[in-house]
């Protein structure tokens, strides 16, 4: 059995300076799965000038593609959107000749600052995370021929809480558990 080639694409707009949990998830993920390729968009493209061919080659080389991001305004951050807009283009990822991603596994891995209770049908928001995030992921998978796997997500890990030592410790535990769940999902895919 061949080992799966895993590409984790971090869509956080400033992972190095403005993240606690997503950064920890990625570090723990890399510790658990050191052979995985990490594509930290905020390090590579702080100016949002995506090197399309390089990014497409990373996607071609992968068997499993993980999109790791914090939920910003009920969606992926702008940098991840820009990366998708530039990289997933007709003739590469879709269209009659765009077959580069067919059969690859796609996993949405994300975090929210708000607690899970905020994302319920009965909440003031009126939507679950699956209703907010997963329709776009389903569309991406359908258009590109990728196989969408179960999402991995963690709620209630707001960056604003980083200065409370007790809350920060709880967030670190959640981040490590998130990374472990993500690795299990990949191993079972």
GROMACS .gro file of C-alpha atoms in nm:
model
  189
    1UNK     CA    1   0.000   0.000   0.000
    2UNK     CA    2   0.147   0.336  -0.097
    3UNK     CA    3   0.158   0.622   0.149
    4UNK     CA    4  -0.080   0.907   0.077
    5UNK     CA    5   0.075   1.238  -0.021
    6UNK     CA    6  -0.092   1.505   0.190
    7UNK     CA    7  -0.100   1.878   0.121
    8UNK     CA    8  -0.228   2.107   0.395
    9UNK     CA    9  -0.308   2.456   0.267
   10UNK     CA   10  -0.332   2.715   0.544
   11UNK     CA   11  -0.561   3.001   0.447
   12UNK     CA   12  -0.514   3.211   0.760
   13UNK     CA   13  -0.426   3.565   0.652
   14UNK     CA   14  -0.152   3.608   0.917
   15UNK     CA   15  -0.074   3.271   1.072
   16UNK     CA   16   0.257   3.380   1.223
   17UNK     CA   17   0.141   3.691   1.410
   18UNK     CA   18  -0.236   3.667   1.443
   19UNK     CA   19  -0.316   3.305   1.522
   20UNK     CA   20  -0.295   3.080   1.822
   21UNK     CA   21  -0.517   2.783   1.746
   22UNK     CA   22  -0.469   2.745   1.370
   23UNK     CA   23  -0.094   2.774   1.417
   24UNK     CA   24  -0.104   2.508   1.691
   25UNK     CA   25  -0.321   2.279   1.479
   26UNK     CA   26  -0.071   2.300   1.195
   27UNK     CA   27   0.231   2.248   1.421
   28UNK     CA   28   0.072   1.945   1.588
   29UNK     CA   29  -0.047   1.811   1.252
   30UNK     CA   30   0.308   1.839   1.117
   31UNK     CA   31   0.446   1.667   1.429
   32UNK     CA   32   0.200   1.380   1.380
   33UNK     CA   33   0.235   1.366   1.000
   34UNK     CA   34   0.583   1.507   0.922
   35UNK     CA   35   0.577   1.385   0.562
   36UNK     CA   36   0.280   1.610   0.482
   37UNK     CA   37   0.353   1.921   0.277
   38UNK     CA   38   0.253   2.246   0.444
   39UNK     CA   39   0.148   2.533   0.220
   40UNK     CA   40   0.132   2.838   0.448
   41UNK     CA   41  -0.024   3.097   0.220
   42UNK     CA   42   0.034   3.393   0.456
   43UNK     CA   43   0.410   3.323   0.455
   44UNK     CA   44   0.428   3.265   0.081
   45UNK     CA   45   0.189   3.534  -0.040
   46UNK     CA   46   0.151   3.822   0.205
   47UNK     CA   47   0.097   4.039  -0.104
   48UNK     CA   48  -0.171   3.800  -0.240
   49UNK     CA   49   0.032   3.747  -0.559
   50UNK     CA   50  -0.017   3.372  -0.597
   51UNK     CA   51   0.239   3.174  -0.798
   52UNK     CA   52  -0.021   2.974  -0.983
   53UNK     CA   53   0.197   2.710  -1.149
   54UNK     CA   54   0.378   2.631  -0.824
   55UNK     CA   55   0.050   2.596  -0.637
   56UNK     CA   56  -0.104   2.383  -0.909
   57UNK     CA   57   0.197   2.150  -0.900
   58UNK     CA   58   0.153   2.104  -0.523
   59UNK     CA   59  -0.210   2.010  -0.585
   60UNK     CA   60  -0.117   1.767  -0.865
   61UNK     CA   61   0.136   1.596  -0.637
   62UNK     CA   62  -0.113   1.546  -0.352
   63UNK     CA   63  -0.353   1.260  -0.291
   64UNK     CA   64  -0.525   1.438  -0.001
   65UNK     CA   65  -0.579   1.816   0.011
   66UNK     CA   66  -0.661   1.974   0.346
   67UNK     CA   67  -0.793   2.329   0.349
   68UNK     CA   68  -0.710   2.463   0.697
   69UNK     CA   69  -0.863   2.796   0.791
   70UNK     CA   70  -1.039   3.002   1.053
   71UNK     CA   71  -1.394   3.099   0.966
   72UNK     CA   72  -1.403   3.473   0.895
   73UNK     CA   73  -1.750   3.618   0.836
   74UNK     CA   74  -1.903   3.275   0.775
   75UNK     CA   75  -1.653   3.174   0.508
   76UNK     CA   76  -1.285   3.118   0.431
   77UNK     CA   77  -1.042   3.407   0.473
   78UNK     CA   78  -0.974   3.632   0.175
   79UNK     CA   79  -0.629   3.483   0.113
   80UNK     CA   80  -0.771   3.133   0.072
   81UNK     CA   81  -1.041   3.267  -0.161
   82UNK     CA   82  -0.775   3.444  -0.371
   83UNK     CA   83  -0.565   3.127  -0.380
   84UNK     CA   84  -0.866   2.927  -0.505
   85UNK     CA   85  -0.964   3.193  -0.759
   86UNK     CA   86  -0.614   3.197  -0.905
   87UNK     CA   87  -0.528   2.827  -0.876
   88UNK     CA   88  -0.853   2.641  -0.950
   89UNK     CA   89  -0.890   2.760  -1.307
   90UNK     CA   90  -1.072   2.627  -1.611
   91UNK     CA   91  -0.854   2.382  -1.798
   92UNK     CA   92  -0.669   2.281  -1.479
   93UNK     CA   93  -0.923   2.195  -1.211
   94UNK     CA   94  -1.239   2.185  -1.418
   95UNK     CA   95  -1.376   2.205  -1.768
   96UNK     CA   96  -1.353   1.945  -2.042
   97UNK     CA   97  -0.973   1.931  -2.014
   98UNK     CA   98  -0.938   2.027  -1.646
   99UNK     CA   99  -0.891   1.691  -1.479
  100UNK     CA  100  -0.588   1.758  -1.252
  101UNK     CA  101  -0.781   1.713  -0.926
  102UNK     CA  102  -1.014   1.427  -1.017
  103UNK     CA  103  -1.015   1.156  -0.751
  104UNK     CA  104  -0.819   1.350  -0.490
  105UNK     CA  105  -0.959   1.366  -0.138
  106UNK     CA  106  -1.063   1.707  -0.004
  107UNK     CA  107  -1.095   1.784   0.367
  108UNK     CA  108  -1.222   2.113   0.508
  109UNK     CA  109  -1.051   2.173   0.842
  110UNK     CA  110  -1.157   2.491   1.017
  111UNK     CA  111  -1.203   2.677   1.342
  112UNK     CA  112  -1.448   2.933   1.474
  113UNK     CA  113  -1.411   3.191   1.745
  114UNK     CA  114  -1.777   3.160   1.838
  115UNK     CA  115  -1.890   2.860   2.041
  116UNK     CA  116  -2.072   2.569   1.877
  117UNK     CA  117  -2.402   2.691   2.022
  118UNK     CA  118  -2.383   2.995   1.791
  119UNK     CA  119  -2.406   2.763   1.490
  120UNK     CA  120  -2.739   2.594   1.546
  121UNK     CA  121  -3.060   2.612   1.345
  122UNK     CA  122  -3.232   2.748   1.656
  123UNK     CA  123  -2.964   3.014   1.727
  124UNK     CA  124  -3.005   3.379   1.626
  125UNK     CA  125  -2.780   3.303   1.326
  126UNK     CA  126  -3.017   3.025   1.220
  127UNK     CA  127  -2.755   2.810   1.045
  128UNK     CA  128  -2.528   2.521   1.134
  129UNK     CA  129  -2.164   2.521   1.027
  130UNK     CA  130  -2.247   2.247   0.779
  131UNK     CA  131  -2.508   2.478   0.623
  132UNK     CA  132  -2.265   2.771   0.607
  133UNK     CA  133  -1.933   2.615   0.507
  134UNK     CA  134  -2.005   2.284   0.341
  135UNK     CA  135  -2.216   2.393   0.040
  136UNK     CA  136  -1.912   2.571  -0.105
  137UNK     CA  137  -1.691   2.269  -0.031
  138UNK     CA  138  -1.946   2.038  -0.195
  139UNK     CA  139  -1.953   2.263  -0.500
  140UNK     CA  140  -1.573   2.273  -0.523
  141UNK     CA  141  -1.553   1.895  -0.495
  142UNK     CA  142  -1.827   1.840  -0.752
  143UNK     CA  143  -1.678   2.082  -1.005
  144UNK     CA  144  -1.324   1.946  -0.972
  145UNK     CA  145  -1.404   1.576  -0.933
  146UNK     CA  146  -1.253   1.558  -0.586
  147UNK     CA  147  -1.400   1.336  -0.317
  148UNK     CA  148  -1.519   1.546  -0.023
  149UNK     CA  149  -1.440   1.389   0.311
  150UNK     CA  150  -1.602   1.468   0.647
  151UNK     CA  151  -1.506   1.812   0.778
  152UNK     CA  152  -1.294   1.854   1.088
  153UNK     CA  153  -1.374   2.163   1.289
  154UNK     CA  154  -1.337   2.316   1.633
  155UNK     CA  155  -1.556   2.591   1.774
  156UNK     CA  156  -1.506   2.839   2.056
  157UNK     CA  157  -1.138   2.916   2.002
  158UNK     CA  158  -1.137   3.293   1.967
  159UNK     CA  159  -0.801   3.466   1.927
  160UNK     CA  160  -0.943   3.740   2.149
  161UNK     CA  161  -0.922   3.496   2.444
  162UNK     CA  162  -0.547   3.436   2.411
  163UNK     CA  163  -0.462   3.656   2.712
  164UNK     CA  164  -0.665   3.445   2.955
  165UNK     CA  165  -0.421   3.172   3.062
  166UNK     CA  166  -0.691   2.922   3.155
  167UNK     CA  167  -0.887   2.971   2.832
  168UNK     CA  168  -0.564   2.962   2.629
  169UNK     CA  169  -0.472   2.626   2.786
  170UNK     CA  170  -0.815   2.490   2.693
  171UNK     CA  171  -0.774   2.619   2.337
  172UNK     CA  172  -0.435   2.446   2.307
  173UNK     CA  173  -0.594   2.116   2.412
  174UNK     CA  174  -0.869   2.167   2.153
  175UNK     CA  175  -0.611   2.250   1.885
  176UNK     CA  176  -0.415   1.932   1.951
  177UNK     CA  177  -0.733   1.724   1.952
  178UNK     CA  178  -0.829   1.887   1.621
  179UNK     CA  179  -0.495   1.789   1.467
  180UNK     CA  180  -0.531   1.432   1.592
  181UNK     CA  181  -0.882   1.407   1.446
  182UNK     CA  182  -0.755   1.545   1.115
  183UNK     CA  183  -0.480   1.283   1.098
  184UNK     CA  184  -0.733   1.008   1.177
  185UNK     CA  185  -0.960   1.135   0.897
  186UNK     CA  186  -0.667   1.122   0.653
  187UNK     CA  187  -0.563   0.775   0.764
  188UNK     CA  188  -0.920   0.650   0.719
  189UNK     CA  189  -0.965   0.812   0.376
   0.00000   0.00000   0.00000
